[in-house]
PDB file of C-alpha atoms in Angstrom:
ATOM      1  CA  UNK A  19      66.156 -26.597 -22.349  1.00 90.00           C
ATOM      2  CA  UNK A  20      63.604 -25.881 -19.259  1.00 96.00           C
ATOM      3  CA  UNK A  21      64.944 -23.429 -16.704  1.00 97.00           C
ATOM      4  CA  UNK A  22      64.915 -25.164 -12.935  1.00 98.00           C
ATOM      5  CA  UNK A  23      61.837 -23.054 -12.184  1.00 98.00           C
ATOM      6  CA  UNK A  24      60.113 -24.296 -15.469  1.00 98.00           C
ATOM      7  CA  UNK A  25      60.979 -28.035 -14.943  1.00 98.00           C
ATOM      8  CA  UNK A  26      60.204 -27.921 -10.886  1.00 98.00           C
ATOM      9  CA  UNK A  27      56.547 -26.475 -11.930  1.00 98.00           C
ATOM     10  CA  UNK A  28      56.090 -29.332 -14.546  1.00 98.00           C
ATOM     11  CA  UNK A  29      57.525 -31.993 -12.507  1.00 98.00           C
ATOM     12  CA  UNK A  30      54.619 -31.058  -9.673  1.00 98.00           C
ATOM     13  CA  UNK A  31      51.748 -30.970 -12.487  1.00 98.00           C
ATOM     14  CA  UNK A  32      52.939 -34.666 -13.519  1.00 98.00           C
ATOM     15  CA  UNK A  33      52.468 -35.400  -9.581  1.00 98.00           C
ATOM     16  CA  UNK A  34      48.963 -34.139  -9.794  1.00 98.00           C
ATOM     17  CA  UNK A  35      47.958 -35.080 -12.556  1.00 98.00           C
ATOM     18  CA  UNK A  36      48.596 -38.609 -11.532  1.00 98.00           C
ATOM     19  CA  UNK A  37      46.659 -37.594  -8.371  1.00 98.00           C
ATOM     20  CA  UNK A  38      43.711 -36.323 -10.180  1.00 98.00           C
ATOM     21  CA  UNK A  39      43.937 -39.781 -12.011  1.00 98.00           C
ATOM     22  CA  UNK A  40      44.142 -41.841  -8.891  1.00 98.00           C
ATOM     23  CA  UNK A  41      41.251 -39.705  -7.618  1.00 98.00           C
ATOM     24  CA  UNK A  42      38.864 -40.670 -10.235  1.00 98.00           C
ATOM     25  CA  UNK A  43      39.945 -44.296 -10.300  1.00 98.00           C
ATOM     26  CA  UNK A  44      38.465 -44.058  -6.431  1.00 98.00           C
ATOM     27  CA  UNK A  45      35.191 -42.372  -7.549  1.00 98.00           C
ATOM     28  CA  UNK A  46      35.429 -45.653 -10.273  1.00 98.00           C
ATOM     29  CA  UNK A  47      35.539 -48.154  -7.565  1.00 98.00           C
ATOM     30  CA  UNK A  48      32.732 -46.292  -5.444  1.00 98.00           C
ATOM     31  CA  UNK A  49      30.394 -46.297  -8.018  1.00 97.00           C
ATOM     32  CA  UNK A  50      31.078 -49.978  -8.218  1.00 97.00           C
ATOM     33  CA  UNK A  51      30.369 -50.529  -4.960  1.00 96.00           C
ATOM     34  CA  UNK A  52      26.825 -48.939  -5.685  1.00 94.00           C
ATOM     35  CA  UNK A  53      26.317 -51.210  -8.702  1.00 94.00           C
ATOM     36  CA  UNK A  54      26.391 -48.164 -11.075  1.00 95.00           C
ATOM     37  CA  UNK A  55      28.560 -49.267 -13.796  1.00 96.00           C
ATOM     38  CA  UNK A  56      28.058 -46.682 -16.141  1.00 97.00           C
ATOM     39  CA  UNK A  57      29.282 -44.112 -13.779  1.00 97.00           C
ATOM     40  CA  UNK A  58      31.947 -46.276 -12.789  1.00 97.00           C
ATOM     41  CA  UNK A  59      33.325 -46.716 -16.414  1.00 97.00           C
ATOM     42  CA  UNK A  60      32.783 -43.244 -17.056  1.00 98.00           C
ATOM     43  CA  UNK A  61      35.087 -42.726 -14.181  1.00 98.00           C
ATOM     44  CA  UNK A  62      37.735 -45.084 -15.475  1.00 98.00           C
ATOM     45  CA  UNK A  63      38.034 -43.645 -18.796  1.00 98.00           C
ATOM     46  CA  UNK A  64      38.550 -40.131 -17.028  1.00 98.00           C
ATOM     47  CA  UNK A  65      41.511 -41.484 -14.494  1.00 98.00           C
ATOM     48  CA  UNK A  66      43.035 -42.854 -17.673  1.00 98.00           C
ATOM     49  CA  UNK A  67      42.947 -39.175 -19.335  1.00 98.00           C
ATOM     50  CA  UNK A  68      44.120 -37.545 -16.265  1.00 98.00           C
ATOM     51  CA  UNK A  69      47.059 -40.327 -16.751  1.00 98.00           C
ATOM     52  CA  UNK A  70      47.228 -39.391 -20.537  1.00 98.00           C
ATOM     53  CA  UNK A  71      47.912 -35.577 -19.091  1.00 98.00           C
ATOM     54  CA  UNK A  72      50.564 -36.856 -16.923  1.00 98.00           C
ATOM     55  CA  UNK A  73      52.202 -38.659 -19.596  1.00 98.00           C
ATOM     56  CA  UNK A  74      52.049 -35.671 -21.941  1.00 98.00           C
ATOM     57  CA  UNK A  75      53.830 -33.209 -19.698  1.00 98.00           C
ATOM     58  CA  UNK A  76      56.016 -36.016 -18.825  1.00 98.00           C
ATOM     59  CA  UNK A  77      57.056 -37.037 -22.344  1.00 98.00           C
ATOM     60  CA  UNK A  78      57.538 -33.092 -22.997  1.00 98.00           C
ATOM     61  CA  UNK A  79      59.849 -32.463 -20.081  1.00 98.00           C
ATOM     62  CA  UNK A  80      62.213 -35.587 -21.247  1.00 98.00           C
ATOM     63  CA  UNK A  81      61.840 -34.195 -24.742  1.00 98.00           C
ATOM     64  CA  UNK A  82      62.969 -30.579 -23.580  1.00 98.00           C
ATOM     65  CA  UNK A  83      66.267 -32.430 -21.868  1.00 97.00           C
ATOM     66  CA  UNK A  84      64.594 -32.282 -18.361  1.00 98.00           C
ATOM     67  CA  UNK A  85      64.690 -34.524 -15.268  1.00 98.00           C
ATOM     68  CA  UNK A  86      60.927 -35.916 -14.361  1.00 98.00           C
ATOM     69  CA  UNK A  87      61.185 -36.547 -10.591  1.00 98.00           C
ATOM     70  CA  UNK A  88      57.791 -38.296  -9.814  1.00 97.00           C
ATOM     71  CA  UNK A  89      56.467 -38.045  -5.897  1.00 96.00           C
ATOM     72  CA  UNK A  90      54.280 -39.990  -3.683  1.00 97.00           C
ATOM     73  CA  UNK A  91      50.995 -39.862  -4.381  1.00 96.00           C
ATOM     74  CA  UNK A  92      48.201 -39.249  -1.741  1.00 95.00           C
ATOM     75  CA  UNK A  93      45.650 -41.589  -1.161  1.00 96.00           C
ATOM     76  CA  UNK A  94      42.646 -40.275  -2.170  1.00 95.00           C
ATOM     77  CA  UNK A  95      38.945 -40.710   0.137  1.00 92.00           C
ATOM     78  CA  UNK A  96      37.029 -43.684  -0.464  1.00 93.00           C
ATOM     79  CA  UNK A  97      33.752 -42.781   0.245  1.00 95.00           C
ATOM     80  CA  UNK A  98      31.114 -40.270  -0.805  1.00 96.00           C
ATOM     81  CA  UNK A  99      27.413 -40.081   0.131  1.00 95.00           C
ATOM     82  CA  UNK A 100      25.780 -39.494  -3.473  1.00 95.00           C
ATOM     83  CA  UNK A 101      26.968 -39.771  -7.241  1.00 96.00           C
ATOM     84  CA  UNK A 102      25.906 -35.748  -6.913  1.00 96.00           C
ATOM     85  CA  UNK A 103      28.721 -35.146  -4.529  1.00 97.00           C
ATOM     86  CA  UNK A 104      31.348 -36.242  -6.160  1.00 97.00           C
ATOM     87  CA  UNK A 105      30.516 -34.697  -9.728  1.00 97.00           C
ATOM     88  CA  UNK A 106      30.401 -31.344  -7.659  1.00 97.00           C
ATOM     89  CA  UNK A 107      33.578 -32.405  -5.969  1.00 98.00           C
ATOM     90  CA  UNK A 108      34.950 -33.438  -9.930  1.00 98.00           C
ATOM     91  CA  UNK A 109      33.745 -29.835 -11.182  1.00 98.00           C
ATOM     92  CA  UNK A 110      35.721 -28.317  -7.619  1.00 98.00           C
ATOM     93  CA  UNK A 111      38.781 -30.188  -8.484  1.00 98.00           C
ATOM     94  CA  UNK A 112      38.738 -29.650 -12.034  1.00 98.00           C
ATOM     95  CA  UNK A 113      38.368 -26.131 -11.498  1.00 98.00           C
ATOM     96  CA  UNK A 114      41.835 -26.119  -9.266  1.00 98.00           C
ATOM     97  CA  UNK A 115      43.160 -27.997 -12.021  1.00 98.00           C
ATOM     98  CA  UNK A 116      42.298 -25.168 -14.237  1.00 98.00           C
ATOM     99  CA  UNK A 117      43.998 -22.827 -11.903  1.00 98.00           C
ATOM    100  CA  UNK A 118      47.235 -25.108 -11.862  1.00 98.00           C
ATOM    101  CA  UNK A 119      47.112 -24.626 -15.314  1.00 98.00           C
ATOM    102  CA  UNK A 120      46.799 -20.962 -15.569  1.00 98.00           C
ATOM    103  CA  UNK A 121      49.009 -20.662 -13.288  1.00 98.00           C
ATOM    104  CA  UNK A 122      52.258 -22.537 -15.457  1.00 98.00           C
ATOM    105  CA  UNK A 123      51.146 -20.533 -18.487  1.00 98.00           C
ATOM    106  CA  UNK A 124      51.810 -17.507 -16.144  1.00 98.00           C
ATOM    107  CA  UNK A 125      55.055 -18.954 -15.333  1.00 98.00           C
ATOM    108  CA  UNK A 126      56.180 -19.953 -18.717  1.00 98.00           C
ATOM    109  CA  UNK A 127      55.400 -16.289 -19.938  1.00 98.00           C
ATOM    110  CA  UNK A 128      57.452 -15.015 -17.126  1.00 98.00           C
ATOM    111  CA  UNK A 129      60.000 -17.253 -18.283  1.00 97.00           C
ATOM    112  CA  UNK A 130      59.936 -15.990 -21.585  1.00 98.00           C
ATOM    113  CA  UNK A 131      59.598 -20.140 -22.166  1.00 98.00           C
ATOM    114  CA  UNK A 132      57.458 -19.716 -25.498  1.00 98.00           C
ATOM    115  CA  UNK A 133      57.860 -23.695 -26.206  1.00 98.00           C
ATOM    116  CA  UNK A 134      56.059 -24.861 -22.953  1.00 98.00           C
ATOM    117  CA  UNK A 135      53.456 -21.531 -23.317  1.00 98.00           C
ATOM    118  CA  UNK A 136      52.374 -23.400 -26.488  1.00 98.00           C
ATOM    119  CA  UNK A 137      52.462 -26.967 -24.777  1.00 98.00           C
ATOM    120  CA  UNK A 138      50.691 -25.645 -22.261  1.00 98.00           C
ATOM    121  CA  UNK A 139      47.575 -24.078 -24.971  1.00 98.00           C
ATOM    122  CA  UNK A 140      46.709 -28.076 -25.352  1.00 98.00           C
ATOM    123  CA  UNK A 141      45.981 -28.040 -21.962  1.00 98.00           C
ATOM    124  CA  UNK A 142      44.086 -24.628 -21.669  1.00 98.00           C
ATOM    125  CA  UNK A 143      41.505 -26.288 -23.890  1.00 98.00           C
ATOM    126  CA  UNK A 144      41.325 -29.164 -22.526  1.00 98.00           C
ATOM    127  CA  UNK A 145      40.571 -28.026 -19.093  1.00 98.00           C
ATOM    128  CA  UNK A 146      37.341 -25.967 -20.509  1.00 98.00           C
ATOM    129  CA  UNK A 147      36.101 -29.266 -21.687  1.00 97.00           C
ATOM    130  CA  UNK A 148      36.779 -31.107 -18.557  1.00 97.00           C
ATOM    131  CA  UNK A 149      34.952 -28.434 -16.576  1.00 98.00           C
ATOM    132  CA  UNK A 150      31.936 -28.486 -19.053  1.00 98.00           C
ATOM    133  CA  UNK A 151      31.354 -31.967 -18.847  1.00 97.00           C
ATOM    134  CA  UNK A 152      31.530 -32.385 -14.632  1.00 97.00           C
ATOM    135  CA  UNK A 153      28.829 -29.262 -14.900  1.00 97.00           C
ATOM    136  CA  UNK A 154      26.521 -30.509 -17.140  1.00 97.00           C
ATOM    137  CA  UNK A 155      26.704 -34.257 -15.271  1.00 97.00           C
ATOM    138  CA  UNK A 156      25.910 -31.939 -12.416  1.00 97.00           C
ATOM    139  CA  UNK A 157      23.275 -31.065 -13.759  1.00 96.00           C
ATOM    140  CA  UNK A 158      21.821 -33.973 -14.639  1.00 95.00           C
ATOM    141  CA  UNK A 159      21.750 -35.695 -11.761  1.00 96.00           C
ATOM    142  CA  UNK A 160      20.040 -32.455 -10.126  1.00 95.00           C
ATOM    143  CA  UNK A 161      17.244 -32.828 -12.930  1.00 94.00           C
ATOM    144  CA  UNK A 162      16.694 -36.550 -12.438  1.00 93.00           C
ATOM    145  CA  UNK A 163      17.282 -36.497  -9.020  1.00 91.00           C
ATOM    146  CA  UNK A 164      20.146 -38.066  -6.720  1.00 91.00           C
ATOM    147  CA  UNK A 165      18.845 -41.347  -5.735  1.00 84.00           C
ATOM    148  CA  UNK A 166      20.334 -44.646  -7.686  1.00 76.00           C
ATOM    149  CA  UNK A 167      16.776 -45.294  -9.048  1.00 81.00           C
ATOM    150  CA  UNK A 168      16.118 -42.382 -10.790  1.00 86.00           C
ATOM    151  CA  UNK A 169      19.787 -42.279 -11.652  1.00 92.00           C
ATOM    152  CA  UNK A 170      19.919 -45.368 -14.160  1.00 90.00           C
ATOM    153  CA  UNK A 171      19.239 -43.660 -17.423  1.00 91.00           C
ATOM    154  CA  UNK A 172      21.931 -41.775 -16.820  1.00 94.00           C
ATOM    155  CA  UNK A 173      23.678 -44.439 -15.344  1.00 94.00           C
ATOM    156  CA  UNK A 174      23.610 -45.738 -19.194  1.00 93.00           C
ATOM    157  CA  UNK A 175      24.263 -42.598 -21.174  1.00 93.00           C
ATOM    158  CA  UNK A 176      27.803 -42.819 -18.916  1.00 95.00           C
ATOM    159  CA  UNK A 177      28.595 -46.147 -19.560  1.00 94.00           C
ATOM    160  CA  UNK A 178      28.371 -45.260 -23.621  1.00 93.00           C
ATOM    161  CA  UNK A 179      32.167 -43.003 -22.856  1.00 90.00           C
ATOM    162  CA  UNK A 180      35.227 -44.823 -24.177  1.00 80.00           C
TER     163      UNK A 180
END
């Protein structure tokens, strides 16, 4: 069974989780807008992971006998100025994921809550992966250059995720 502490700090990574997911289905519909489908599919597969992680710590806390209490989510902005800005703003956020993350593993070893320490290892991982690929996509688009033109090779290498 989670303590209060333990389930409160889940419950609020299920909220952003869901956020980050909601997030990146706004970057989806952005790119549309800019007629770069590649980066907008790349997007959509990405909000559904971040709704995969929601699930994940959501099926866990049911499965540990807790209560999920889900909160409103915030809209997030609509608009950016370059597909550049918002992979840096993806590699910001992802890195404040990160610390989220950190931070509940720091919580459940304070708890002495060894179950959700190892639940939370999955995520751990998965968070180094998530930063590496919004750095090197940074990176990218500062080698080809930030203008839709020179971005439509990579425009297709994105559109390959699933």
């Amino acid at each position: 069974m989670l303590s209060k502490t333990m389930e409160d700090a889940l419950n609020r990574q299920i909220n952003r989780e869901l956020y980050s997911s909601y997030l990146y289905l706004g970057m989806s519909a952005w790119f549309e807008t800019q007629n770069l489908k590649g980066f907008a599919g790349w997007m959509l597969v990405q909000s559904g992971e971040e709704r995969n992680h929601a699930m994940k710590i959501y099926d866990y806390v049911v499965a540990r006998q807790g209560t999920v209490r889900l909160d409103a989510i915030e809209a997030p902005k609509a608009k950016w100025s370059s597909a550049g800005k918002i992979f840096e703003e993806v590699y910001a956020h992802e890195q404040k994921v990160t610390g989220m993350i950190d931070a509940l593993v720091e919580l459940a070893l304070k708890e002495k809550d060894h179950a959700t320490f190892e639940m939370l290892q999955w995520f751990v991982k998965e968070q180094v992966e998530e930063e590496a690929n919004a750095v090197t996509i940074c990176e990218k688009i500062k080698t080809v250059g930030d203008v839709p033109g020179h971005l439509f090779m990579l425009d297709h290498e994105l559109g390959k995720r699933k």
